[in-house]
Amino acid sequence: MRLHVLELIRFSTYAELRAERSRSYLGLIWWVAEPAMMMAAFWLVFAVILKTGGPDYLPFLLIGLTVWQWMKSCITHGGYAIWTNLGLIRQARLPILVFPFVQMLADTIKFLYIFGLLLVILWVAGYPPHAAYIALPIVFAVTLLFAAGAGFLVAAVVPLIPDLRFVIEQVLTVVMFLSGVVFALDQVPSPLREVIALNPVATLLDATRGILMRGDWPNWLALLKVSLISALVCAIGIGCVLRLSPRYPKLAV
Amino acid sequence: MSEPLIELEHVGIAFSAQRRVGSGKFWALEDVSLSLRRGERLGVIGRNGAGKSTLLRVLAGILRPDRGSMRRGAVSCQLLSLALGFTPHLTGRDNAILSGLMIGLRHRDIVARLPAIREFSELGDFFDQPIASYSSGMVMRLGFSVAMQAEPDVLLIDEVLAVGDAEFQEKSGAALRERMRHGHTVVLVSHDEKQVAALCDRLLWIEHGRSVLEGDRDSVFEAYHRELHVAAPLS
C-alpha cells in the first residue's frame, strides 16, 4: 500500500510537470521568464524610480523573490489542489494528502531548477560560493515545512469555502511586503520593525540571503524557533485535512 | 456459507442541500442494509434518484456512512470509472499509467499491461500522442481499456457496460461480461433490466434511499414489477 502511494506521488508529480510544460508554447522557458519579469518590475520601481534599493539590491531582490515565489506556489497550488481535484475525489478512494503534496513537490522541483540558475547569476555578479552553503538544505527544509503547513491549512478549507481564494491571494501579497521580500526591513521604523521580524518568512529569507550574499551562517536559534512553528503549522494543517476529508467527496464540483 | 465481505446495516448518507452556511441536509441514502459474499454478483435496482450510485460510492469506501454501520473485511473495492484522472496534455501512454496507479495497480503491473491496453483500445500510433488530440470516442476506448485492468476483490459497476461505437460497444460489453462471469465479486447498478437479469444472481431493490428487498434475482424482480404495475418481462 505504502509503496503504491509513493509510486502514485512520483508519477503524478512527473505528470504535473510534464503537463505544465506542454500547456504553453514556450513551455519550460516560462519557469524562468515569469519570475524574471516580476523581478524586473520590482527592480524598476524600487531601484530605478524610488532609488531605495541600495548597493546590493539586485541580488537581494533576486533571492527574495525566488524563495518567496516558491513558498507562494506551494501555498496556492498545494492549497487549491483538493478543491481542483474534487471530481476525482468523488470517484475514487485515494489518500487525500497526495493531491496537495504532489503540487508542492512539483513546485519544489521547479524551484530547484530556478535556484540553480540564480546561483550562477550570483557567482557571475561577484557573490562566490562559501562554506555556509552547507546550511542551505536545512534552511530550505524549514522553508518547505512552513510553506507546506500553510498550504495544507488552505487545502483543508478552500474546498468548503472556495470564495476564500480571493482573500488568500491578497493576504499573500500583504505577507510578501511584510516579509522583506522586496525591500529591506531596516527601512521600516523601529517599533514596527521588531514586530515584522517575528514573521517566520522574514527569518527564512534573512538566513538565505545571509548565506548567499555574505557567507554568514544562519542564526540557529531563530531557525530552530521557525522550524518548531513550521512543524506545528504543518501538523495542524494535515490534521485539518484529515479531519475534514470525509466531507470532500460530498461536495459539488 | 462464507463470511460476508461487506456488510451494511441501516446505513445513511447525508449531503448538504446547498453550498451555504447552515443549509439543511438531505439524505441520499436513508436506511440501506446489505451483505455481500465472495463470488456473488449483486444487482442494485430502483428508480432514478433511489440512491443506487451513492450506495456504490459507500461500498467503494469513498463516502463514509453518516449513520448506521459498515463492516468490511480486508478487501479492495474499486468503482469502475472510465478515464479516471485523465489529463489532456499527457499522452495516452502516460494517462494509462496515471489512471492505472489511481485504480490501485502497481507501476510495474500497469507498465507490463501497456501493450494490451494499446491493443484493446485500438489507438495505434495515437497511443503516444496527447489525448487532447483524441476524439471523445478514442478517450472512452482508452478509458475503458485502462479501467478493465483493475483487479479489486470487489468490482463496482455503475451503468458503464459499453462505450464507443457499435463495434467497440460489443467488444467492451463482452470483455466486461467475461470478467463478471469469472468468479469475481461484483455489484452492478443498471437501468437495463435484461443486463441485470443476465449478469446477477442476487438483487437489492432500493427506493428513496431505503432498501426494500434483498434476495435472489427472480423473487426480487417479481416484487419490483408488481410494485411498478408492469408485467415481468423475464421469460
mmCIF file of N, CA and C in Angstrom, chain A residues 7-93:
data_model
loop_
_atom_site.group_PDB
_atom_site.id
_atom_site.type_symbol
_atom_site.label_atom_id
_atom_site.label_comp_id
_atom_site.label_asym_id
_atom_site.label_seq_id
_atom_site.Cartn_x
_atom_site.Cartn_y
_atom_site.Cartn_z
ATOM 1 N N GLU A 7 4.520 5.493 -5.481
ATOM 2 C CA GLU A 7 4.542 5.452 -6.947
ATOM 3 C C GLU A 7 3.549 6.445 -7.535
ATOM 4 N N LEU A 8 2.393 6.530 -6.885
ATOM 5 C CA LEU A 8 1.362 7.467 -7.356
ATOM 6 C C LEU A 8 1.864 8.903 -7.236
ATOM 7 N N ILE A 9 2.506 9.226 -6.102
ATOM 8 C CA ILE A 9 3.035 10.580 -5.909
ATOM 9 C C ILE A 9 4.108 10.885 -6.947
ATOM 10 N N ARG A 10 4.994 9.927 -7.151
ATOM 11 C CA ARG A 10 6.101 10.155 -8.082
ATOM 12 C C ARG A 10 5.580 10.383 -9.499
ATOM 13 N N PHE A 11 4.689 9.522 -9.939
ATOM 14 C CA PHE A 11 4.224 9.643 -11.321
ATOM 15 C C PHE A 11 3.316 10.859 -11.500
ATOM 16 N N SER A 12 2.498 11.165 -10.482
ATOM 17 C CA SER A 12 1.633 12.343 -10.579
ATOM 18 C C SER A 12 2.464 13.614 -10.665
ATOM 19 N N THR A 13 3.577 13.654 -9.920
ATOM 20 C CA THR A 13 4.445 14.828 -9.958
ATOM 21 C C THR A 13 5.054 14.975 -11.349
ATOM 22 N N TYR A 14 5.534 13.859 -11.882
ATOM 23 C CA TYR A 14 6.079 13.863 -13.237
ATOM 24 C C TYR A 14 5.013 14.333 -14.225
ATOM 25 N N ALA A 15 3.790 13.818 -14.074
ATOM 26 C CA ALA A 15 2.701 14.166 -14.993
ATOM 27 C C ALA A 15 2.362 15.644 -14.882
ATOM 28 N N GLU A 16 2.384 16.163 -13.649
ATOM 29 C CA GLU A 16 2.077 17.573 -13.420
ATOM 30 C C GLU A 16 3.096 18.472 -14.135
ATOM 31 N N LEU A 17 4.384 18.153 -13.962
ATOM 32 C CA LEU A 17 5.435 18.964 -14.580
ATOM 33 C C LEU A 17 5.366 18.847 -16.100
ATOM 34 N N ARG A 18 5.135 17.636 -16.540
ATOM 35 C CA ARG A 18 5.066 17.371 -17.971
ATOM 36 C C ARG A 18 3.883 18.115 -18.609
ATOM 37 N N ALA A 19 2.734 18.067 -17.948
ATOM 38 C CA ALA A 19 1.548 18.730 -18.487
ATOM 39 C C ALA A 19 1.750 20.241 -18.484
ATOM 40 N N GLU A 20 2.386 20.746 -17.430
ATOM 41 C CA GLU A 20 2.605 22.185 -17.365
ATOM 42 C C GLU A 20 3.506 22.639 -18.500
ATOM 43 N N ARG A 21 4.490 21.802 -18.818
ATOM 44 C CA ARG A 21 5.421 22.129 -19.885
ATOM 45 C C ARG A 21 4.697 22.242 -21.214
ATOM 46 N N SER A 22 3.733 21.328 -21.433
ATOM 47 C CA SER A 22 3.110 21.313 -22.756
ATOM 48 C C SER A 22 1.855 22.190 -22.837
ATOM 49 N N ARG A 23 1.501 22.843 -21.715
ATOM 50 C CA ARG A 23 0.311 23.691 -21.756
ATOM 51 C C ARG A 23 0.571 25.012 -22.478
ATOM 52 N N SER A 24 1.853 25.442 -22.556
ATOM 53 C CA SER A 24 2.139 26.729 -23.190
ATOM 54 C C SER A 24 3.134 26.531 -24.333
ATOM 55 N N TYR A 25 3.230 27.496 -25.226
ATOM 56 C CA TYR A 25 4.109 27.369 -26.387
ATOM 57 C C TYR A 25 5.572 27.297 -25.982
ATOM 58 N N LEU A 26 5.950 28.167 -25.028
ATOM 59 C CA LEU A 26 7.369 28.232 -24.678
ATOM 60 C C LEU A 26 7.736 27.224 -23.584
ATOM 61 N N GLY A 27 6.737 26.579 -23.010
ATOM 62 C CA GLY A 27 6.994 25.500 -22.055
ATOM 63 C C GLY A 27 7.898 25.911 -20.910
ATOM 64 N N LEU A 28 9.026 25.203 -20.789
ATOM 65 C CA LEU A 28 9.918 25.381 -19.647
ATOM 66 C C LEU A 28 10.475 26.792 -19.509
ATOM 67 N N ILE A 29 10.555 27.513 -20.623
ATOM 68 C CA ILE A 29 11.132 28.856 -20.567
ATOM 69 C C ILE A 29 10.362 29.730 -19.563
ATOM 70 N N TRP A 30 9.067 29.486 -19.433
ATOM 71 C CA TRP A 30 8.259 30.281 -18.509
ATOM 72 C C TRP A 30 8.647 30.074 -17.054
ATOM 73 N N TRP A 31 9.223 28.926 -16.744
ATOM 74 C CA TRP A 31 9.672 28.705 -15.362
ATOM 75 C C TRP A 31 10.601 29.825 -14.929
ATOM 76 N N VAL A 32 11.453 30.268 -15.897
ATOM 77 C CA VAL A 32 12.422 31.313 -15.594
ATOM 78 C C VAL A 32 11.880 32.680 -15.994
ATOM 79 N N ALA A 33 11.207 32.742 -17.153
ATOM 80 C CA ALA A 33 10.777 34.040 -17.682
ATOM 81 C C ALA A 33 9.777 34.722 -16.759
ATOM 82 N N GLU A 34 8.864 33.934 -16.168
ATOM 83 C CA GLU A 34 7.838 34.538 -15.333
ATOM 84 C C GLU A 34 8.429 35.233 -14.097
ATOM 85 N N PRO A 35 9.237 34.508 -13.282
ATOM 86 C CA PRO A 35 9.849 35.224 -12.147
ATOM 87 C C PRO A 35 10.766 36.358 -12.600
ATOM 88 N N ALA A 36 11.458 36.183 -13.736
ATOM 89 C CA ALA A 36 12.369 37.231 -14.205
ATOM 90 C C ALA A 36 11.601 38.514 -14.510
ATOM 91 N N MET A 37 10.416 38.374 -15.113
ATOM 92 C CA MET A 37 9.616 39.545 -15.429
ATOM 93 C C MET A 37 9.158 40.248 -14.153
ATOM 94 N N MET A 38 8.809 39.445 -13.147
ATOM 95 C CA MET A 38 8.357 40.022 -11.886
ATOM 96 C C MET A 38 9.515 40.775 -11.209
ATOM 97 N N MET A 39 10.705 40.149 -11.244
ATOM 98 C CA MET A 39 11.869 40.800 -10.643
ATOM 99 C C MET A 39 12.155 42.119 -11.349
ATOM 100 N N ALA A 40 12.045 42.117 -12.672
ATOM 101 C CA ALA A 40 12.309 43.333 -13.442
ATOM 102 C C ALA A 40 11.360 44.448 -13.010
ATOM 103 N N ALA A 41 10.096 44.084 -12.778
ATOM 104 C CA ALA A 41 9.112 45.090 -12.384
ATOM 105 C C ALA A 41 9.486 45.717 -11.041
ATOM 106 N N PHE A 42 9.835 44.875 -10.047
ATOM 107 C CA PHE A 42 10.193 45.406 -8.731
ATOM 108 C C PHE A 42 11.492 46.213 -8.787
ATOM 109 N N TRP A 43 12.433 45.714 -9.602
ATOM 110 C CA TRP A 43 13.714 46.415 -9.721
ATOM 111 C C TRP A 43 13.483 47.819 -10.283
ATOM 112 N N LEU A 44 12.593 47.884 -11.285
ATOM 113 C CA LEU A 44 12.270 49.164 -11.912
ATOM 114 C C LEU A 44 11.701 50.135 -10.870
ATOM 115 N N VAL A 45 10.759 49.636 -10.067
ATOM 116 C CA VAL A 45 10.085 50.520 -9.100
ATOM 117 C C VAL A 45 11.027 50.927 -7.967
ATOM 118 N N PHE A 46 11.657 49.947 -7.336
ATOM 119 C CA PHE A 46 12.406 50.240 -6.110
ATOM 120 C C PHE A 46 13.815 50.766 -6.364
ATOM 121 N N ALA A 47 14.498 50.263 -7.401
ATOM 122 C CA ALA A 47 15.884 50.677 -7.624
ATOM 123 C C ALA A 47 15.971 51.865 -8.578
ATOM 124 N N VAL A 48 15.224 51.819 -9.670
ATOM 125 C CA VAL A 48 15.365 52.864 -10.681
ATOM 126 C C VAL A 48 14.529 54.087 -10.336
ATOM 127 N N ILE A 49 13.251 53.878 -10.007
ATOM 128 C CA ILE A 49 12.369 55.027 -9.800
ATOM 129 C C ILE A 49 12.502 55.593 -8.383
ATOM 130 N N LEU A 50 12.290 54.730 -7.363
ATOM 131 C CA LEU A 50 12.317 55.237 -5.984
ATOM 132 C C LEU A 50 13.741 55.362 -5.431
ATOM 133 N N LYS A 51 14.671 54.690 -6.040
ATOM 134 C CA LYS A 51 16.086 54.673 -5.614
ATOM 135 C C LYS A 51 16.251 54.316 -4.133
ATOM 136 N N THR A 52 15.426 53.373 -3.658
ATOM 137 C CA THR A 52 15.526 52.934 -2.261
ATOM 138 C C THR A 52 16.277 51.617 -2.152
ATOM 139 N N GLY A 53 16.736 51.129 -3.269
ATOM 140 C CA GLY A 53 17.302 49.778 -3.296
ATOM 141 C C GLY A 53 18.591 49.620 -2.513
ATOM 142 N N GLY A 54 19.556 50.500 -2.695
ATOM 143 C CA GLY A 54 20.855 50.310 -2.056
ATOM 144 C C GLY A 54 21.772 49.510 -2.969
ATOM 145 N N PRO A 55 23.051 49.360 -2.571
ATOM 146 C CA PRO A 55 24.054 48.773 -3.464
ATOM 147 C C PRO A 55 23.796 47.310 -3.835
ATOM 148 N N ASP A 56 23.365 46.521 -2.862
ATOM 149 C CA ASP A 56 23.187 45.083 -3.123
ATOM 150 C C ASP A 56 21.759 44.743 -3.508
ATOM 151 N N TYR A 57 21.034 45.710 -4.017
ATOM 152 C CA TYR A 57 19.589 45.473 -4.175
ATOM 153 C C TYR A 57 19.247 44.348 -5.135
ATOM 154 N N LEU A 58 19.998 44.254 -6.254
ATOM 155 C CA LEU A 58 19.625 43.248 -7.249
ATOM 156 C C LEU A 58 19.709 41.817 -6.702
ATOM 157 N N PRO A 59 20.841 41.420 -6.114
ATOM 158 C CA PRO A 59 20.861 40.064 -5.527
ATOM 159 C C PRO A 59 19.850 39.906 -4.394
ATOM 160 N N PHE A 60 19.682 40.969 -3.605
ATOM 161 C CA PHE A 60 18.709 40.952 -2.507
ATOM 162 C C PHE A 60 17.311 40.617 -3.037
ATOM 163 N N LEU A 61 16.951 41.287 -4.126
ATOM 164 C CA LEU A 61 15.625 41.101 -4.715
ATOM 165 C C LEU A 61 15.506 39.718 -5.380
ATOM 166 N N LEU A 62 16.567 39.340 -6.111
ATOM 167 C CA LEU A 62 16.539 38.048 -6.816
ATOM 168 C C LEU A 62 16.309 36.901 -5.839
ATOM 169 N N ILE A 63 17.078 36.917 -4.742
ATOM 170 C CA ILE A 63 16.964 35.833 -3.758
ATOM 171 C C ILE A 63 15.584 35.869 -3.102
ATOM 172 N N GLY A 64 15.188 37.073 -2.692
ATOM 173 C CA GLY A 64 13.896 37.214 -2.004
ATOM 174 C C GLY A 64 12.746 36.710 -2.848
ATOM 175 N N LEU A 65 12.708 37.147 -4.105
ATOM 176 C CA LEU A 65 11.573 36.767 -4.951
ATOM 177 C C LEU A 65 11.604 35.286 -5.331
ATOM 178 N N THR A 66 12.801 34.741 -5.561
ATOM 179 C CA THR A 66 12.886 33.327 -5.936
ATOM 180 C C THR A 66 12.336 32.447 -4.810
ATOM 181 N N VAL A 67 12.789 32.749 -3.581
ATOM 182 C CA VAL A 67 12.333 31.925 -2.455
ATOM 183 C C VAL A 67 10.844 32.178 -2.180
ATOM 184 N N TRP A 68 10.434 33.452 -2.260
ATOM 185 C CA TRP A 68 9.029 33.763 -1.968
ATOM 186 C C TRP A 68 8.097 33.132 -3.003
ATOM 187 N N GLN A 69 8.490 33.170 -4.284
ATOM 188 C CA GLN A 69 7.649 32.570 -5.325
ATOM 189 C C GLN A 69 7.459 31.077 -5.078
ATOM 190 N N TRP A 70 8.515 30.443 -4.613
ATOM 191 C CA TRP A 70 8.435 29.014 -4.282
ATOM 192 C C TRP A 70 7.433 28.784 -3.153
ATOM 193 N N MET A 71 7.551 29.596 -2.098
ATOM 194 C CA MET A 71 6.635 29.436 -0.961
ATOM 195 C C MET A 71 5.199 29.702 -1.391
ATOM 196 N N LYS A 72 5.019 30.770 -2.165
ATOM 197 C CA LYS A 72 3.678 31.157 -2.591
ATOM 198 C C LYS A 72 3.061 30.066 -3.468
ATOM 199 N N SER A 73 3.882 29.498 -4.365
ATOM 200 C CA SER A 73 3.366 28.430 -5.237
ATOM 201 C C SER A 73 2.912 27.233 -4.415
ATOM 202 N N CYS A 74 3.730 26.869 -3.418
ATOM 203 C CA CYS A 74 3.352 25.730 -2.568
ATOM 204 C C CYS A 74 2.026 26.014 -1.857
ATOM 205 N N ILE A 75 1.884 27.254 -1.374
ATOM 206 C CA ILE A 75 0.682 27.584 -0.598
ATOM 207 C C ILE A 75 -0.549 27.613 -1.511
ATOM 208 N N THR A 76 -0.420 28.266 -2.684
ATOM 209 C CA THR A 76 -1.615 28.368 -3.540
ATOM 210 C C THR A 76 -1.861 27.067 -4.312
ATOM 211 N N HIS A 77 -0.842 26.560 -5.022
ATOM 212 C CA HIS A 77 -1.073 25.338 -5.805
ATOM 213 C C HIS A 77 -1.442 24.168 -4.895
ATOM 214 N N GLY A 78 -0.665 24.009 -3.819
ATOM 215 C CA GLY A 78 -0.988 22.946 -2.869
ATOM 216 C C GLY A 78 -2.335 23.214 -2.214
ATOM 217 N N GLY A 79 -2.578 24.503 -1.926
ATOM 218 C CA GLY A 79 -3.800 24.886 -1.225
ATOM 219 C C GLY A 79 -5.061 24.671 -2.048
ATOM 220 N N TYR A 80 -4.950 24.788 -3.372
ATOM 221 C CA TYR A 80 -6.145 24.610 -4.200
ATOM 222 C C TYR A 80 -6.267 23.183 -4.729
ATOM 223 N N ALA A 81 -5.301 22.328 -4.387
ATOM 224 C CA ALA A 81 -5.224 21.011 -5.035
ATOM 225 C C ALA A 81 -6.429 20.120 -4.725
ATOM 226 N N ILE A 82 -6.896 20.136 -3.488
ATOM 227 C CA ILE A 82 -8.041 19.281 -3.160
ATOM 228 C C ILE A 82 -9.281 19.812 -3.868
ATOM 229 N N TRP A 83 -9.434 21.135 -3.852
ATOM 230 C CA TRP A 83 -10.590 21.759 -4.482
ATOM 231 C C TRP A 83 -10.637 21.452 -5.981
ATOM 232 N N THR A 84 -9.487 21.567 -6.666
ATOM 233 C CA THR A 84 -9.491 21.328 -8.116
ATOM 234 C C THR A 84 -9.644 19.845 -8.442
ATOM 235 N N ASN A 85 -9.373 18.979 -7.483
ATOM 236 C CA ASN A 85 -9.489 17.551 -7.762
ATOM 237 C C ASN A 85 -10.753 16.922 -7.179
ATOM 238 N N LEU A 86 -11.731 17.765 -6.816
ATOM 239 C CA LEU A 86 -12.941 17.211 -6.195
ATOM 240 C C LEU A 86 -13.623 16.179 -7.097
ATOM 241 N N GLY A 87 -13.568 16.412 -8.409
ATOM 242 C CA GLY A 87 -14.183 15.464 -9.348
ATOM 243 C C GLY A 87 -13.591 14.078 -9.194
ATOM 244 N N LEU A 88 -12.278 14.042 -9.044
ATOM 245 C CA LEU A 88 -11.565 12.779 -8.879
ATOM 246 C C LEU A 88 -11.855 12.170 -7.500
ATOM 247 N N ILE A 89 -11.906 13.037 -6.498
ATOM 248 C CA ILE A 89 -12.123 12.583 -5.123
ATOM 249 C C ILE A 89 -13.513 11.965 -4.972
ATOM 250 N N ARG A 90 -14.470 12.433 -5.802
ATOM 251 C CA ARG A 90 -15.816 11.855 -5.758
ATOM 252 C C ARG A 90 -15.873 10.470 -6.390
ATOM 253 N N GLN A 91 -14.899 10.170 -7.241
ATOM 254 C CA GLN A 91 -14.956 8.916 -7.998
ATOM 255 C C GLN A 91 -14.049 7.810 -7.471
ATOM 256 N N ALA A 92 -12.997 8.190 -6.765
ATOM 257 C CA ALA A 92 -12.026 7.172 -6.387
ATOM 258 C C ALA A 92 -11.563 7.392 -4.959
ATOM 259 N N ARG A 93 -11.173 6.301 -4.342
ATOM 260 C CA ARG A 93 -10.697 6.384 -2.972
ATOM 261 C C ARG A 93 -9.184 6.510 -3.018
#
